[in-house]
Short mmCIF file of N, CA and C and ligand atoms in Angstrom, two decimals:
data_model
loop_
_atom_site.label_atom_id
_atom_site.label_comp_id
_atom_site.label_asym_id
_atom_site.label_seq_id
_atom_site.Cartn_x
_atom_site.Cartn_y
_atom_site.Cartn_z
N UNK A 1 57.42 100.77 143.98
CA UNK A 1 57.69 102.11 143.48
C UNK A 1 58.45 102.01 142.16
N UNK A 2 57.99 102.72 141.13
CA UNK A 2 58.74 102.73 139.89
C UNK A 2 58.85 104.14 139.31
N UNK A 3 58.69 105.11 140.18
CA UNK A 3 58.83 106.48 139.72
C UNK A 3 60.28 106.72 139.34
N UNK A 4 60.50 107.72 138.50
CA UNK A 4 61.85 107.96 138.02
C UNK A 4 62.33 109.35 138.41
N UNK A 5 61.83 110.33 137.76
CA UNK A 5 62.23 111.70 138.02
C UNK A 5 60.99 112.49 138.38
N UNK A 6 61.01 113.15 139.51
CA UNK A 6 59.87 113.92 139.97
C UNK A 6 60.19 115.40 139.86
N UNK A 7 59.27 116.16 139.27
CA UNK A 7 59.44 117.60 139.15
C UNK A 7 58.66 118.28 140.27
N UNK A 8 59.32 119.16 141.00
CA UNK A 8 58.69 119.89 142.09
C UNK A 8 58.76 121.39 141.79
N UNK A 9 57.62 122.08 141.93
CA UNK A 9 57.59 123.52 141.71
C UNK A 9 57.99 124.22 143.01
N UNK A 10 59.07 124.97 142.96
CA UNK A 10 59.54 125.69 144.15
C UNK A 10 58.72 126.96 144.36
N UNK A 11 58.83 127.55 145.56
CA UNK A 11 58.06 128.74 145.89
C UNK A 11 58.36 129.90 144.94
N UNK A 12 59.58 129.96 144.44
CA UNK A 12 59.96 131.06 143.57
C UNK A 12 59.68 130.77 142.09
N UNK A 13 58.98 129.67 141.82
CA UNK A 13 58.60 129.35 140.46
C UNK A 13 59.56 128.45 139.72
N UNK A 14 60.73 128.22 140.31
CA UNK A 14 61.67 127.33 139.63
C UNK A 14 61.23 125.87 139.79
N UNK A 15 61.69 125.02 138.87
CA UNK A 15 61.35 123.61 138.92
C UNK A 15 62.58 122.82 139.38
N UNK A 16 62.38 122.03 140.43
CA UNK A 16 63.46 121.20 140.96
C UNK A 16 63.13 119.73 140.67
N UNK A 17 64.18 118.95 140.42
CA UNK A 17 63.99 117.54 140.09
C UNK A 17 64.59 116.66 141.17
N UNK A 18 63.87 115.61 141.49
CA UNK A 18 64.36 114.59 142.41
C UNK A 18 64.35 113.25 141.70
N UNK A 19 65.39 112.46 141.97
CA UNK A 19 65.46 111.11 141.41
C UNK A 19 64.96 110.13 142.47
N UNK A 20 64.13 109.22 142.05
CA UNK A 20 63.60 108.28 143.02
C UNK A 20 63.15 107.01 142.34
N UNK A 21 63.04 105.96 143.11
CA UNK A 21 62.43 104.73 142.60
C UNK A 21 63.38 103.84 141.83
N UNK A 22 62.80 102.76 141.32
CA UNK A 22 63.60 101.73 140.67
C UNK A 22 63.92 102.03 139.22
N UNK A 23 63.24 103.04 138.64
CA UNK A 23 63.50 103.38 137.25
C UNK A 23 64.15 104.75 137.13
N UNK A 24 64.95 105.06 138.12
CA UNK A 24 65.68 106.30 138.14
C UNK A 24 66.53 106.43 136.86
N UNK A 25 66.31 107.49 136.07
CA UNK A 25 67.03 107.62 134.80
C UNK A 25 68.48 108.08 134.96
N UNK A 26 68.81 108.62 136.13
CA UNK A 26 70.18 109.10 136.35
C UNK A 26 71.10 107.90 136.51
N UNK A 27 72.19 107.89 135.75
CA UNK A 27 73.14 106.78 135.81
C UNK A 27 74.03 106.87 137.05
N UNK A 28 73.95 108.01 137.75
CA UNK A 28 74.81 108.17 138.92
C UNK A 28 76.28 108.18 138.53
N UNK A 29 76.54 108.69 137.34
CA UNK A 29 77.92 108.69 136.85
C UNK A 29 78.74 109.81 137.47
N UNK A 30 78.05 110.84 137.98
CA UNK A 30 78.74 111.95 138.61
C UNK A 30 79.42 112.89 137.62
N UNK A 31 79.19 112.69 136.34
CA UNK A 31 79.86 113.54 135.34
C UNK A 31 79.48 115.01 135.52
N UNK A 32 78.20 115.26 135.81
CA UNK A 32 77.76 116.64 135.99
C UNK A 32 78.43 117.27 137.21
N UNK A 33 78.69 116.48 138.22
CA UNK A 33 79.29 116.97 139.47
C UNK A 33 80.80 117.11 139.35
N UNK A 34 81.34 116.65 138.23
CA UNK A 34 82.78 116.75 138.00
C UNK A 34 83.12 117.77 136.93
N UNK A 35 82.09 118.38 136.33
CA UNK A 35 82.34 119.20 135.15
C UNK A 35 82.07 120.69 135.35
N UNK A 36 80.93 121.00 135.93
CA UNK A 36 80.50 122.40 136.01
C UNK A 36 81.03 123.12 137.25
N UNK A 37 81.09 124.44 137.18
CA UNK A 37 81.24 125.22 138.40
C UNK A 37 79.85 125.29 139.03
N UNK A 38 79.71 124.77 140.22
CA UNK A 38 78.41 124.65 140.87
C UNK A 38 78.20 125.87 141.76
N UNK A 39 77.70 126.96 141.16
CA UNK A 39 77.55 128.21 141.89
C UNK A 39 76.08 128.52 142.16
N UNK A 40 75.87 129.23 143.24
CA UNK A 40 74.50 129.54 143.66
C UNK A 40 74.51 130.72 144.62
N UNK A 41 73.34 131.26 144.88
CA UNK A 41 73.19 132.42 145.78
C UNK A 41 73.56 132.01 147.21
N UNK A 42 74.32 132.88 147.85
CA UNK A 42 74.82 132.54 149.18
C UNK A 42 73.70 132.38 150.23
N UNK A 43 72.52 132.87 149.92
CA UNK A 43 71.38 132.70 150.83
C UNK A 43 70.96 131.25 150.99
N UNK A 44 71.45 130.36 150.14
CA UNK A 44 71.12 128.94 150.27
C UNK A 44 71.97 128.23 151.31
N UNK A 45 73.00 128.91 151.82
CA UNK A 45 73.86 128.27 152.82
C UNK A 45 73.12 128.11 154.14
N UNK A 46 73.44 127.10 154.87
CA UNK A 46 72.77 126.79 156.13
C UNK A 46 72.95 127.90 157.17
N UNK A 47 73.94 128.73 156.96
CA UNK A 47 74.20 129.83 157.88
C UNK A 47 73.26 131.01 157.65
N UNK A 48 72.47 130.94 156.57
CA UNK A 48 71.53 132.02 156.25
C UNK A 48 70.11 131.58 156.61
N UNK A 49 69.22 132.53 156.89
CA UNK A 49 67.85 132.15 157.23
C UNK A 49 67.19 131.31 156.12
N UNK A 50 66.75 130.14 156.47
CA UNK A 50 66.10 129.27 155.50
C UNK A 50 67.05 128.49 154.63
N UNK A 51 68.35 128.69 154.81
CA UNK A 51 69.33 128.00 153.99
C UNK A 51 69.54 126.57 154.45
N UNK A 52 70.17 125.77 153.62
CA UNK A 52 70.34 124.35 153.95
C UNK A 52 71.64 123.74 153.46
N UNK A 53 72.35 124.40 152.55
CA UNK A 53 73.58 123.81 152.02
C UNK A 53 74.70 123.96 153.06
N UNK A 54 75.40 122.87 153.39
CA UNK A 54 76.48 122.96 154.39
C UNK A 54 77.50 124.04 154.00
N UNK A 55 77.67 125.02 154.87
CA UNK A 55 78.50 126.18 154.54
C UNK A 55 79.98 125.81 154.41
N UNK A 56 80.43 124.81 155.14
CA UNK A 56 81.85 124.46 155.08
C UNK A 56 82.22 123.76 153.78
N UNK A 57 81.24 123.44 152.95
CA UNK A 57 81.50 122.78 151.67
C UNK A 57 81.47 123.77 150.51
N UNK A 58 81.26 125.05 150.83
CA UNK A 58 81.16 126.06 149.79
C UNK A 58 82.16 127.17 150.03
N UNK A 59 82.45 127.94 148.98
CA UNK A 59 83.38 129.07 149.10
C UNK A 59 82.84 130.25 148.30
N UNK A 60 83.15 131.48 148.73
CA UNK A 60 82.63 132.66 148.02
C UNK A 60 83.33 132.86 146.68
N UNK A 61 82.56 133.32 145.70
CA UNK A 61 83.15 133.66 144.40
C UNK A 61 82.82 135.09 144.01
N UNK A 62 81.75 135.66 144.57
CA UNK A 62 81.41 137.08 144.44
C UNK A 62 80.81 137.47 145.79
N UNK A 63 80.52 138.76 145.99
CA UNK A 63 79.91 139.15 147.27
C UNK A 63 78.59 138.44 147.56
N UNK A 64 77.90 137.97 146.53
CA UNK A 64 76.59 137.37 146.76
C UNK A 64 76.48 135.91 146.35
N UNK A 65 77.51 135.42 145.69
CA UNK A 65 77.43 134.04 145.20
C UNK A 65 78.57 133.19 145.76
N UNK A 66 78.28 131.93 145.92
CA UNK A 66 79.27 130.96 146.39
C UNK A 66 79.28 129.79 145.40
N UNK A 67 80.23 128.90 145.56
CA UNK A 67 80.21 127.67 144.76
C UNK A 67 80.67 126.52 145.62
N UNK A 68 80.30 125.33 145.22
CA UNK A 68 80.74 124.15 145.94
C UNK A 68 82.26 124.04 145.78
N UNK A 69 82.95 123.78 146.88
CA UNK A 69 84.40 123.64 146.82
C UNK A 69 84.77 122.53 145.84
N UNK A 70 85.83 122.76 145.15
CA UNK A 70 86.30 121.79 144.16
C UNK A 70 85.85 122.13 142.76
N UNK A 71 84.77 122.94 142.66
CA UNK A 71 84.23 123.26 141.34
C UNK A 71 84.54 124.69 140.93
N UNK A 72 85.28 125.42 141.75
CA UNK A 72 85.43 126.85 141.52
C UNK A 72 86.04 127.21 140.17
N UNK A 73 86.88 126.35 139.64
CA UNK A 73 87.50 126.63 138.35
C UNK A 73 86.84 125.88 137.21
N UNK A 74 85.85 125.08 137.52
CA UNK A 74 85.25 124.22 136.52
C UNK A 74 86.15 123.01 136.29
N UNK A 75 85.59 121.95 135.77
CA UNK A 75 86.34 120.73 135.48
C UNK A 75 86.99 120.15 136.74
N UNK A 76 86.36 120.40 137.89
CA UNK A 76 86.84 119.84 139.15
C UNK A 76 85.72 119.13 139.85
N UNK A 77 86.06 118.15 140.64
CA UNK A 77 85.03 117.36 141.31
C UNK A 77 84.49 118.09 142.54
N UNK A 78 83.18 118.10 142.66
CA UNK A 78 82.53 118.72 143.82
C UNK A 78 82.95 117.99 145.09
N UNK A 79 83.20 118.74 146.13
CA UNK A 79 83.64 118.17 147.40
C UNK A 79 82.60 117.21 147.98
N UNK A 80 81.34 117.38 147.60
CA UNK A 80 80.28 116.53 148.15
C UNK A 80 80.08 115.24 147.36
N UNK A 81 80.81 115.09 146.26
CA UNK A 81 80.67 113.88 145.46
C UNK A 81 81.40 112.72 146.14
N UNK A 82 80.68 111.65 146.40
CA UNK A 82 81.25 110.51 147.10
C UNK A 82 81.98 109.58 146.13
N UNK A 83 82.70 108.63 146.68
CA UNK A 83 83.47 107.68 145.85
C UNK A 83 82.55 106.86 144.95
N UNK A 84 81.31 106.63 145.38
CA UNK A 84 80.37 105.87 144.56
C UNK A 84 79.65 106.75 143.55
N UNK A 85 80.10 108.00 143.40
CA UNK A 85 79.56 108.96 142.44
C UNK A 85 78.15 109.42 142.79
N UNK A 86 77.78 109.27 144.06
CA UNK A 86 76.50 109.80 144.53
C UNK A 86 76.76 111.08 145.31
N UNK A 87 75.73 111.91 145.40
CA UNK A 87 75.85 113.15 146.15
C UNK A 87 75.79 112.86 147.65
N UNK A 88 76.77 113.38 148.38
CA UNK A 88 76.80 113.16 149.82
C UNK A 88 75.87 114.07 150.59
N UNK A 89 75.30 115.06 149.90
CA UNK A 89 74.38 115.99 150.58
C UNK A 89 73.09 116.10 149.78
N UNK A 90 72.61 114.99 149.25
CA UNK A 90 71.50 115.02 148.30
C UNK A 90 70.30 115.82 148.82
N UNK A 91 69.91 115.61 150.06
CA UNK A 91 68.74 116.31 150.60
C UNK A 91 69.00 117.80 150.78
N UNK A 92 70.27 118.18 150.83
CA UNK A 92 70.62 119.58 151.07
C UNK A 92 71.43 120.19 149.93
N UNK A 93 71.40 119.57 148.77
CA UNK A 93 72.17 120.08 147.64
C UNK A 93 71.59 121.41 147.18
N UNK A 94 72.42 122.25 146.55
CA UNK A 94 71.95 123.58 146.13
C UNK A 94 70.95 123.51 144.97
N UNK A 95 70.29 124.64 144.76
CA UNK A 95 69.24 124.70 143.74
C UNK A 95 69.76 124.36 142.35
N UNK A 96 70.99 124.78 142.05
CA UNK A 96 71.52 124.54 140.70
C UNK A 96 71.59 123.04 140.40
N UNK A 97 71.81 122.23 141.42
CA UNK A 97 71.85 120.78 141.23
C UNK A 97 70.43 120.23 141.08
N UNK A 98 69.51 120.81 141.83
CA UNK A 98 68.11 120.36 141.76
C UNK A 98 67.48 120.70 140.41
N UNK A 99 67.99 121.73 139.76
CA UNK A 99 67.41 122.17 138.50
C UNK A 99 67.92 121.38 137.30
N UNK A 100 68.92 120.55 137.50
CA UNK A 100 69.51 119.81 136.38
C UNK A 100 68.80 118.47 136.22
N UNK A 101 68.01 118.29 135.16
CA UNK A 101 67.24 117.05 134.99
C UNK A 101 68.04 115.97 134.26
N UNK A 102 67.84 114.73 134.63
CA UNK A 102 68.45 113.62 133.89
C UNK A 102 67.64 113.32 132.63
N UNK A 103 66.34 113.57 132.70
CA UNK A 103 65.52 113.40 131.50
C UNK A 103 64.82 114.71 131.19
N UNK A 104 64.61 114.96 129.91
CA UNK A 104 63.98 116.19 129.46
C UNK A 104 62.53 115.88 129.10
N UNK A 105 61.71 116.93 128.87
CA UNK A 105 60.27 116.72 128.70
C UNK A 105 59.86 115.68 127.66
N UNK A 106 60.65 115.44 126.63
CA UNK A 106 60.25 114.44 125.63
C UNK A 106 60.59 113.02 126.06
N UNK A 107 61.12 112.88 127.28
CA UNK A 107 61.40 111.55 127.81
C UNK A 107 62.79 111.03 127.53
N UNK A 108 63.58 111.82 126.82
CA UNK A 108 64.94 111.39 126.48
C UNK A 108 65.91 111.78 127.59
N UNK A 109 67.04 111.09 127.61
CA UNK A 109 68.11 111.47 128.52
C UNK A 109 68.57 112.87 128.14
N UNK A 110 68.80 113.70 129.13
CA UNK A 110 69.27 115.06 128.91
C UNK A 110 70.49 115.02 127.99
N UNK A 111 70.47 115.76 126.86
CA UNK A 111 71.62 115.78 125.96
C UNK A 111 72.92 116.16 126.66
N UNK A 112 72.80 116.97 127.71
CA UNK A 112 73.99 117.32 128.47
C UNK A 112 74.58 116.09 129.17
N UNK A 113 73.71 115.20 129.65
CA UNK A 113 74.19 113.96 130.26
C UNK A 113 74.91 113.12 129.21
N UNK A 114 74.32 113.04 128.02
CA UNK A 114 74.93 112.26 126.93
C UNK A 114 76.31 112.81 126.61
N UNK A 115 76.37 114.14 126.48
CA UNK A 115 77.64 114.79 126.15
C UNK A 115 78.68 114.56 127.26
N UNK A 116 78.27 114.75 128.49
CA UNK A 116 79.21 114.63 129.60
C UNK A 116 79.65 113.18 129.81
N UNK A 117 78.72 112.25 129.63
CA UNK A 117 79.07 110.83 129.81
C UNK A 117 80.10 110.40 128.76
N UNK A 118 79.96 110.93 127.54
CA UNK A 118 80.94 110.62 126.49
C UNK A 118 82.27 111.27 126.82
N UNK A 119 82.20 112.51 127.31
CA UNK A 119 83.41 113.25 127.64
C UNK A 119 84.23 112.55 128.72
N UNK A 120 83.53 111.98 129.70
CA UNK A 120 84.20 111.34 130.83
C UNK A 120 84.33 109.81 130.64
N UNK A 121 83.92 109.35 129.47
CA UNK A 121 84.12 107.94 129.17
C UNK A 121 83.32 107.01 130.05
N UNK A 122 82.09 107.41 130.38
CA UNK A 122 81.28 106.57 131.25
C UNK A 122 80.04 106.04 130.53
N UNK A 123 80.05 106.03 129.19
CA UNK A 123 78.89 105.46 128.51
C UNK A 123 79.24 104.13 127.86
S1 SF4 B 1 75.51 113.48 134.14
FE1 SF4 B 1 73.31 112.96 134.07
S2 SF4 B 1 73.29 110.71 134.32
FE2 SF4 B 1 75.30 111.43 135.09
S3 SF4 B 1 75.00 111.84 137.31
FE3 SF4 B 1 74.60 113.77 136.21
S4 SF4 B 1 72.36 113.78 135.92
FE4 SF4 B 1 72.94 111.65 136.36
S1 SF4 B 2 76.22 119.13 145.66
FE1 SF4 B 2 75.82 116.99 145.14
S2 SF4 B 2 74.58 117.06 143.23
FE2 SF4 B 2 75.56 119.07 143.51
S3 SF4 B 2 77.48 119.00 142.33
FE3 SF4 B 2 77.97 118.42 144.47
S4 SF4 B 2 77.84 116.17 144.51
FE4 SF4 B 2 76.77 116.88 142.64
#
């Protein structure tokens, strides 16, 4: 297997990305999981019909939206980020994480990854 980043079309038309294989472009630096407020619609929680994100790892921020604990103020590490900088709930991570690509359509590393890796001193 040498696949890298796979794009999947979701039922609602959004594109989700999965990292796989030996040529995975994601450095696994966890910079994205330490920088953004990771917010999403509360319907993605496992407590909702069809939801899958562990509810005890999220907190409400508006009546309809939640965020991963630790990221509520931004510049905080997501509670699901493991010590090895991998996602501890990869199969059940929220849509906002699935939508963030490590590589962009021209084949380059996402400029946001470049920026964040420099910001966190991991390049
Ligand atoms: S910042 Fe980019 S390279 Fe680093 S973990 Fe996130 S997606 Fe992967
Ligand atoms: S849920 Fe996983 S991929 Fe999303 S921010 Fe947290 S650790 Fe990163």
